[in-house]
Coordinates of C-alpha atoms and ligand atoms in Angstrom, one line a residue:
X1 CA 12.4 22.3 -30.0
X2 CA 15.0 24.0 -28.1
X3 CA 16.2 22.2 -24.6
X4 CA 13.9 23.2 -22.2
X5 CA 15.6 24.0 -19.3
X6 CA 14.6 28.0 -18.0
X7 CA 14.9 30.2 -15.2
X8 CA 12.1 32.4 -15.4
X9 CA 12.7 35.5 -13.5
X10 CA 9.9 36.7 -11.7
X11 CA 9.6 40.9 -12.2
X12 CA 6.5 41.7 -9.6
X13 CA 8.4 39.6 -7.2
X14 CA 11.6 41.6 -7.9
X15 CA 9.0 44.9 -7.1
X16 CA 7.6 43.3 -4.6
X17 CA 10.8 42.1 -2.5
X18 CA 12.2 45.8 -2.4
X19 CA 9.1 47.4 -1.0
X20 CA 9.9 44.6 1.7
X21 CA 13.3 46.3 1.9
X22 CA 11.5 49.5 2.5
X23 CA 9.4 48.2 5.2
X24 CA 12.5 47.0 7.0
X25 CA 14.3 50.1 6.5
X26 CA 11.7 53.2 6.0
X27 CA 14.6 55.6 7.3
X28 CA 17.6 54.7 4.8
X29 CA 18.3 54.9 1.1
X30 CA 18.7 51.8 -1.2
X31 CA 21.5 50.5 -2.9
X32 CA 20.3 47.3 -4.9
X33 CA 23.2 45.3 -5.4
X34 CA 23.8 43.8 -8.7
X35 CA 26.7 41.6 -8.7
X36 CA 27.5 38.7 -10.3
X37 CA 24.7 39.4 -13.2
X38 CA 22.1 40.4 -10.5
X39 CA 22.8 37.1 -8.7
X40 CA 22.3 35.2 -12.1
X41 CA 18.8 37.1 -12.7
X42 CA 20.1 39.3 -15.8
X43 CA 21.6 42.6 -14.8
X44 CA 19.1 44.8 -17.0
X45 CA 16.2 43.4 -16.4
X46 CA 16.6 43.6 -12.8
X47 CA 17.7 46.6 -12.8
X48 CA 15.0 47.8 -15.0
X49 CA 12.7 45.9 -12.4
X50 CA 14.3 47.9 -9.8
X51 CA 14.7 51.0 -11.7
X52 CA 12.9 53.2 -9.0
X53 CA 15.9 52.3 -6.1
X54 CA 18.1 54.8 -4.8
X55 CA 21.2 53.6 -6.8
X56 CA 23.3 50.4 -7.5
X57 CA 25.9 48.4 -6.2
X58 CA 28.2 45.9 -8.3
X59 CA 31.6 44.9 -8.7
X60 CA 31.9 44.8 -12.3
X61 CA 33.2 47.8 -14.5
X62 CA 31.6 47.0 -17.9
X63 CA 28.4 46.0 -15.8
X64 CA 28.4 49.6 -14.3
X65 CA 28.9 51.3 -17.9
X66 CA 26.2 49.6 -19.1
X67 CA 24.2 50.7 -16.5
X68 CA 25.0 54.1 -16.9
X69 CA 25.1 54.2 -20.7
X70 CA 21.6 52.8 -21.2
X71 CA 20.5 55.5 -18.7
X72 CA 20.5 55.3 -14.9
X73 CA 21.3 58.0 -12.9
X74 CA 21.5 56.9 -9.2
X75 CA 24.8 56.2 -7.9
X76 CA 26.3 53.0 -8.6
X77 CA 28.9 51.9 -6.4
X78 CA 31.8 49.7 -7.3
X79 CA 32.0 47.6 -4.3
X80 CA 36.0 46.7 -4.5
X81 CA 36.9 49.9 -6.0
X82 CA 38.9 50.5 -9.3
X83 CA 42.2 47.9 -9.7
X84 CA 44.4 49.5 -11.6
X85 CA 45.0 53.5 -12.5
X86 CA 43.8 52.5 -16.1
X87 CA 40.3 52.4 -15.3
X88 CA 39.9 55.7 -13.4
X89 CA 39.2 57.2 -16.5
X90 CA 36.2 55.4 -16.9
X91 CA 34.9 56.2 -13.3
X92 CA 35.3 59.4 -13.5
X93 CA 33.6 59.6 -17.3
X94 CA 30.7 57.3 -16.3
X95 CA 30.3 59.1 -12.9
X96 CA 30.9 55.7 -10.5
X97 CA 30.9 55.8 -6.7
X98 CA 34.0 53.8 -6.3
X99 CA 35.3 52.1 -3.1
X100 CA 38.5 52.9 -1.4
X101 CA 39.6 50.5 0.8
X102 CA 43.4 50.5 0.6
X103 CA 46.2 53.2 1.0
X104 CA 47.3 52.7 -2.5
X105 CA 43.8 53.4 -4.3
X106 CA 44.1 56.5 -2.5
X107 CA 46.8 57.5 -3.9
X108 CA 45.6 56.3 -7.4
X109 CA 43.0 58.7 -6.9
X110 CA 45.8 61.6 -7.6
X111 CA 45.9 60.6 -11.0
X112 CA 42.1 61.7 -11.4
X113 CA 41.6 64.5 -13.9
X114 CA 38.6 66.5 -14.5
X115 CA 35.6 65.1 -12.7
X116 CA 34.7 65.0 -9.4
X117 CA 33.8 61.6 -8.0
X118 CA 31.7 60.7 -5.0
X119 CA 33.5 57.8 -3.1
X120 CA 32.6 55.0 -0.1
X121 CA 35.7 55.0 2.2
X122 CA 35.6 51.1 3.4
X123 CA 36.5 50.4 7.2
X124 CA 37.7 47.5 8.2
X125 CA 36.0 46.8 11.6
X126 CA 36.7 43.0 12.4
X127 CA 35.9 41.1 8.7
X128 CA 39.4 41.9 8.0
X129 CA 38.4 41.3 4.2
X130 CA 38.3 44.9 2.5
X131 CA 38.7 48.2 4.3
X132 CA 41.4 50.6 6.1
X133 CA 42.1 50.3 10.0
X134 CA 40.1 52.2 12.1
X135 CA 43.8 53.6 12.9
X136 CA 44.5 54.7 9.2
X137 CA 41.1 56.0 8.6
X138 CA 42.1 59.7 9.9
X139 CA 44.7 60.3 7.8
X140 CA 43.1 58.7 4.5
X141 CA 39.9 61.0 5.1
X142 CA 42.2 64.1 5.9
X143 CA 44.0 63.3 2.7
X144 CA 40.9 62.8 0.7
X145 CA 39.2 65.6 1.8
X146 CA 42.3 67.7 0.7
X147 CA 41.7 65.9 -2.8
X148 CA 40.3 68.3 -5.3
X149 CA 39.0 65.4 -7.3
X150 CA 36.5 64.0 -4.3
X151 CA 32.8 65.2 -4.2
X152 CA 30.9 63.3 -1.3
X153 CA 32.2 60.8 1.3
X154 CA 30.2 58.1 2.7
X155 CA 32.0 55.5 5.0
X156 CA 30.8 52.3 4.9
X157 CA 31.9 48.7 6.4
X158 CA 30.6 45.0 6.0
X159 CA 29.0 42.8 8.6
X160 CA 30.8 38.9 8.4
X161 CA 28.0 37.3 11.0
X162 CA 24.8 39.2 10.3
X163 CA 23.2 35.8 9.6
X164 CA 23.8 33.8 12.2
X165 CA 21.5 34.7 14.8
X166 CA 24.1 33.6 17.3
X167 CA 26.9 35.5 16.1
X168 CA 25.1 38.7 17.8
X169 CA 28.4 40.2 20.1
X170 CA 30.0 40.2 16.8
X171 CA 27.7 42.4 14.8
X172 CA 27.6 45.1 17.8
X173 CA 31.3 44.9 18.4
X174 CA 31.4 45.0 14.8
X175 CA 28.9 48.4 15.1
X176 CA 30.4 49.9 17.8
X177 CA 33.8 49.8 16.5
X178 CA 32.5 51.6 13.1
X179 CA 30.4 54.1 15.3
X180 CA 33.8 54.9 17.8
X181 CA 35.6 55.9 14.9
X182 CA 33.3 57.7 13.0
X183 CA 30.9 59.7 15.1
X184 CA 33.8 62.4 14.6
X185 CA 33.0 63.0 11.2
X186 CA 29.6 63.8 9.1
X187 CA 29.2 61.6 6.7
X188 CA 26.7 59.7 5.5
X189 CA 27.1 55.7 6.1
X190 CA 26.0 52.7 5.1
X191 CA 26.8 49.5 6.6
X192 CA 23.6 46.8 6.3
X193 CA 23.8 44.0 4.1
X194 CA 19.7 41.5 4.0
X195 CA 20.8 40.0 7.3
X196 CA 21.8 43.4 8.7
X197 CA 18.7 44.9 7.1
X198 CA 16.2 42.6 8.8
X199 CA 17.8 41.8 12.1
X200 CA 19.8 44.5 13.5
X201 CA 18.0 48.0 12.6
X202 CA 20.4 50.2 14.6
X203 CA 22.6 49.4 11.6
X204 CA 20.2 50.7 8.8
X205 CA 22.1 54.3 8.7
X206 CA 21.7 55.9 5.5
X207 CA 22.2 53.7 2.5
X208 CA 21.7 50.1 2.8
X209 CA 22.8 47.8 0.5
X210 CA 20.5 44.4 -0.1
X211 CA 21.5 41.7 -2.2
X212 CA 19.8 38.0 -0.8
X213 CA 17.0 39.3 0.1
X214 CA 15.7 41.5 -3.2
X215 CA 15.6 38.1 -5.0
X216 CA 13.8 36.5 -2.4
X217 CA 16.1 34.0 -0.3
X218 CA 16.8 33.9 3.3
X219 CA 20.0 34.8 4.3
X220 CA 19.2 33.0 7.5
X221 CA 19.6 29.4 8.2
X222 CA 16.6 29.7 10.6
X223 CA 14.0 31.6 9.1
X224 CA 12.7 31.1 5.7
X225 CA 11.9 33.4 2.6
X226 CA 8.1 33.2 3.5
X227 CA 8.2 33.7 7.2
X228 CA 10.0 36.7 6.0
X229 CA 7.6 37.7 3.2
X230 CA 9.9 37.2 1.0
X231 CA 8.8 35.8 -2.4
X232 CA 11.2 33.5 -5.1
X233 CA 12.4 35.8 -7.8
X234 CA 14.2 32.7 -10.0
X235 CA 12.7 29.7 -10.9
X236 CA 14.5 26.8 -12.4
X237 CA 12.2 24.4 -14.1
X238 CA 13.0 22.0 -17.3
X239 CA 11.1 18.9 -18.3
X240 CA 11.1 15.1 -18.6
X241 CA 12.9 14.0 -21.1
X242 CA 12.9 10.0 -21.0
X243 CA 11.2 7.4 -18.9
X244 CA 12.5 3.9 -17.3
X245 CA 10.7 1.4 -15.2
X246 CA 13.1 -0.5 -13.1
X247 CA 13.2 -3.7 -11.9
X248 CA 14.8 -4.5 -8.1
X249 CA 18.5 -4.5 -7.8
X250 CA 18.4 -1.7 -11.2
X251 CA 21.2 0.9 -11.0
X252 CA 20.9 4.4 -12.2
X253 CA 23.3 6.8 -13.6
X254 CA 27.3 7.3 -13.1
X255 CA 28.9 4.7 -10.7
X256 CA 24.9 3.2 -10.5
X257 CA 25.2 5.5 -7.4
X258 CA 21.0 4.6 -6.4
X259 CA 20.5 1.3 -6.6
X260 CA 16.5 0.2 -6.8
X261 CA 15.0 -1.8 -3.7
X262 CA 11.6 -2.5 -5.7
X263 CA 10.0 -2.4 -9.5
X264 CA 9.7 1.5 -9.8
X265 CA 9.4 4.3 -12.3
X266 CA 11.9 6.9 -12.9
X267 CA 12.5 9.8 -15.5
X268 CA 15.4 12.1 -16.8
X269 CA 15.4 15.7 -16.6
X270 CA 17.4 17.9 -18.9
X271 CA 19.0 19.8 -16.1
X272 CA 22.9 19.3 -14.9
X273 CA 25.7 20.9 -13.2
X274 CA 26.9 22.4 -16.1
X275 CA 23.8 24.1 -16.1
X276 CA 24.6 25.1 -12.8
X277 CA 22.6 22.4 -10.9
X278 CA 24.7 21.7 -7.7
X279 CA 26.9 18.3 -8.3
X280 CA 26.9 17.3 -4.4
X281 CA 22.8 17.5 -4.5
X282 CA 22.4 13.9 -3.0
X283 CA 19.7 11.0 -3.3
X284 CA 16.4 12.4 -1.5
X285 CA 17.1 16.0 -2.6
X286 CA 13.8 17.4 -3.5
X287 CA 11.9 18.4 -6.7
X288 CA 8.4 19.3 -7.7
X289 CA 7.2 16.7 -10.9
X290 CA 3.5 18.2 -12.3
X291 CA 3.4 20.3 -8.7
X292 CA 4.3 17.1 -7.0
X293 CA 6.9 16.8 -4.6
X294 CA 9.3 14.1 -5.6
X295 CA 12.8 13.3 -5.3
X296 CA 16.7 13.2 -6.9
X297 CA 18.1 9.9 -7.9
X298 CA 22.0 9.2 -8.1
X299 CA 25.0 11.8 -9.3
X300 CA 23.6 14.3 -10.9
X301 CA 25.4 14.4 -14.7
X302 CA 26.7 17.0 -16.2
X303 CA 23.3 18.0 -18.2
X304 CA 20.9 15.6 -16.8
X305 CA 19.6 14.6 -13.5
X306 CA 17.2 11.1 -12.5
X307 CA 14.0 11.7 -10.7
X308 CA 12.0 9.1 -8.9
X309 CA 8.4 8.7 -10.6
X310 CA 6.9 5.8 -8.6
X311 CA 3.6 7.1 -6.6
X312 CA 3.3 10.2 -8.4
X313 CA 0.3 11.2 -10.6
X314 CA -0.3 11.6 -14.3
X315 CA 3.8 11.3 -15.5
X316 CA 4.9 11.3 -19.0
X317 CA 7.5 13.0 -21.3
X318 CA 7.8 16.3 -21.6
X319 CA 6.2 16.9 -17.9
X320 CA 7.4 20.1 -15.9
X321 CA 9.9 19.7 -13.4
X322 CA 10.8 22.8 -10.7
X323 CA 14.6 22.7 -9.8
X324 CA 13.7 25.5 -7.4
X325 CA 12.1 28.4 -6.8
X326 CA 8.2 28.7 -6.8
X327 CA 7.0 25.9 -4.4
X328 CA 10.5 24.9 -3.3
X329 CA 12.7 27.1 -2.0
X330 CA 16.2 27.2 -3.4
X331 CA 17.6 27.8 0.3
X332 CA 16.3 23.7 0.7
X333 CA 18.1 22.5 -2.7
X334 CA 21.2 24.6 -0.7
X335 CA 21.2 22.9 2.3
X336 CA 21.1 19.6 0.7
X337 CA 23.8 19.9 -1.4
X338 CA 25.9 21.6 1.6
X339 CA 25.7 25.0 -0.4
X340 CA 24.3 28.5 -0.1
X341 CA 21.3 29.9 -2.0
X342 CA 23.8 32.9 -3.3
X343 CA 25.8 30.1 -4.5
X344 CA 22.6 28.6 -6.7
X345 CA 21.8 31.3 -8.1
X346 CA 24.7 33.1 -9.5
X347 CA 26.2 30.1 -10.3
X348 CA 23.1 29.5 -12.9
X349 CA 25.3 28.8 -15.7
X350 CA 24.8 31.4 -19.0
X351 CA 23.6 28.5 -21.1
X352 CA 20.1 28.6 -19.2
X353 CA 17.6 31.1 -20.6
X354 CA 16.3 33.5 -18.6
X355 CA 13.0 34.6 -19.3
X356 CA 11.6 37.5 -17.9
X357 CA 7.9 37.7 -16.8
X358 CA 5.9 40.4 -15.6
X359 CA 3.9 38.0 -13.4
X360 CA 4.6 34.4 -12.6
Ligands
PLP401 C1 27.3 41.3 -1.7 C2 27.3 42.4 -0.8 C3 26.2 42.9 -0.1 C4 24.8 42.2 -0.3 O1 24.8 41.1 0.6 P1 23.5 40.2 0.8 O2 23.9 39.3 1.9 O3 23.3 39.5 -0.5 O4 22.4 41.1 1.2 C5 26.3 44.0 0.6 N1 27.5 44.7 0.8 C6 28.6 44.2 0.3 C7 29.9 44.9 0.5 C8 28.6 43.1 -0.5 O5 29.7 42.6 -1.1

């Protein structure tokens, strides 16, 4: 038997999730974004999932050939551009949407040579991560729409408080700024990441781009997937693997880090960081044992984790255990171990198999 730790990756919820999308934003076009292996999904599988979207948005060259070679013919936008002049070849014979967000990929772009490439001008309007400034945007477009290798423009910009539902001045200042310096033009735009998408509809646009949301998390710290209708596309589960009853004053795992206060039961699960299992999750951080809820024990290893047994039903080896996912929600395992749900997820390490169902 092999070890069985799994994500299974829930397809119909995958479905489901972006027709939530739609409802949010009936008016705009999708971009389903990819990165980082679909957020540690599997990059074809969720896009095949997905295949029905307007296009795709990723980060990762190879990632977007693949795409394109095994057949997808929406745009796919690389959201930090090309790097170097050695991969605009490939852009421009793979047809990718790149992004251009400094001076000097613009004037990369001269070294284009046959195609014709649609490209997402980036703005910088307060994240001050990627994009031009609002005063260089001008002259970049008047340059680029001088550049015989550029098809369509769309202009685009990123949100950095969409989620935090007190951060509110800073999205519209955020808007505003985008929409002062580019009502002059007529492009299309796209500006809405989840957060974006389900609080602030004024930002919807034309494209939007969802990552969080598609595979079912809550990209706010006050609402929850299901109050959102969201459903849990990953599920982490493994299974018991050994079984201890302690006695009082028993220590378990590294540095005996939980100490017993009684006679109790405990078992080990064959999940750990290097699995991709956060390392800071503390004592009291929740699991589901047999659809019980239960609790973490101690420092969580490298490929094992203790579990606390006492009061719940029916235990022995080889019992399932839910990391998270369906029936606890990975944004809880986040906010125990002082992480983010996007961080859970992609950073499901590529040991764990992921196993695609149709329904779960
Ligand atoms: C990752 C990313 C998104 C998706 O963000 P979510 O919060 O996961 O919806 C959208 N736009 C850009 C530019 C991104 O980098």
């Amino acid at each position: 038997m092999s070890r069985p730790i799994q994500a299974i990756i829930d397809y119909s919820a995958l479905v489901h999730n972006l027709t939530i999308v739609r409802q949010y934003a009936p008016k705009a076009r999708i971009l389903a974004v990819l990165k980082a292996n679909a957020y540690g999904h599997g990059l074809l599988h969720t896009a095949n999932a997905l295949k029905n979207v307007d296009g795709f948005a990723l980060l990762e060259l190879e990632a977007a050939i693949t795409l394109r070679t095994i057949g997808y013919q929406q745009p796919i936008l690389l959201l930090e551009g090309f790097f170097s002049t050695k991969e605009i070849a490939l852009v421009e014979q793979y047809q990718l949407s790149p992004v251009i967000h400094h001076a000097e990929q613009v004037s990369m772009l001269s070294d284009f040579k046959n195609h014709k490439i649609d490209i997402f001008i980036k703005v910088n309007t307060g994240m001050n991560r990627l994009g031009l400034s609002p005063k260089q945007l001008p002259q970049v477009i008047k340059e680029l729409t001088n550049n015989q290798h550029v098809k369509n423009i769309t202009l685009m910009t990123h949100f950095a408080s969409a989620d935090d539902p007190s951060e509110k001045a800073s999205v519209l200042r955020q808007l505003r700024c985008f929409e002062t310096i580019t009502e002059t033009y007529n492009y299309p735009c796209s500006l809405a990441n989840s957060a974006a998408i389900i609080n602030y509809p004024e930002t919807h646009s034309d494209w939007v781009r969802p990552g969080i949301m598609l595979y079912g998390a809550s990209p706010f710290p006050d609402k929850t997937a299901a109050d959102l209708n969201l459903l849990p596309v990953m599920t982490l589960s493994s299974k018991i693997i050994a079984i201890h009853d302690l006695e009082a004053g028993d220590k378990v795992g590294y540095h005996g880090l939980f100490k017993a206060d009684d006679r109790m039961r405990i078992g080990i699960v064959a999940c750990g960081y290097a699995d991709g299992y956060p390392r800071h999750a503390p004592t009291g951080t929740p699991v589901l044992v047999n659809n019980q809820r239960s609790r973490l024990l101690g420092r969580i290893s490298m490929d094992m984790l203790a579990i606390d047994l006492t009061g719940v039903k029916n235990t022995k080896l080889g019992d399932p255990v839910v990391l998270w996912g369906k029936g606890i929600p990975v944004e809880e395992i986040a906010m125990y171990a002082g992480t983010s749900s996007y961080q859970l997820l992609c950073g499901l390490s590529a040991r764990v198999d992921r196993k695609f169902l149709k329904s779960f």
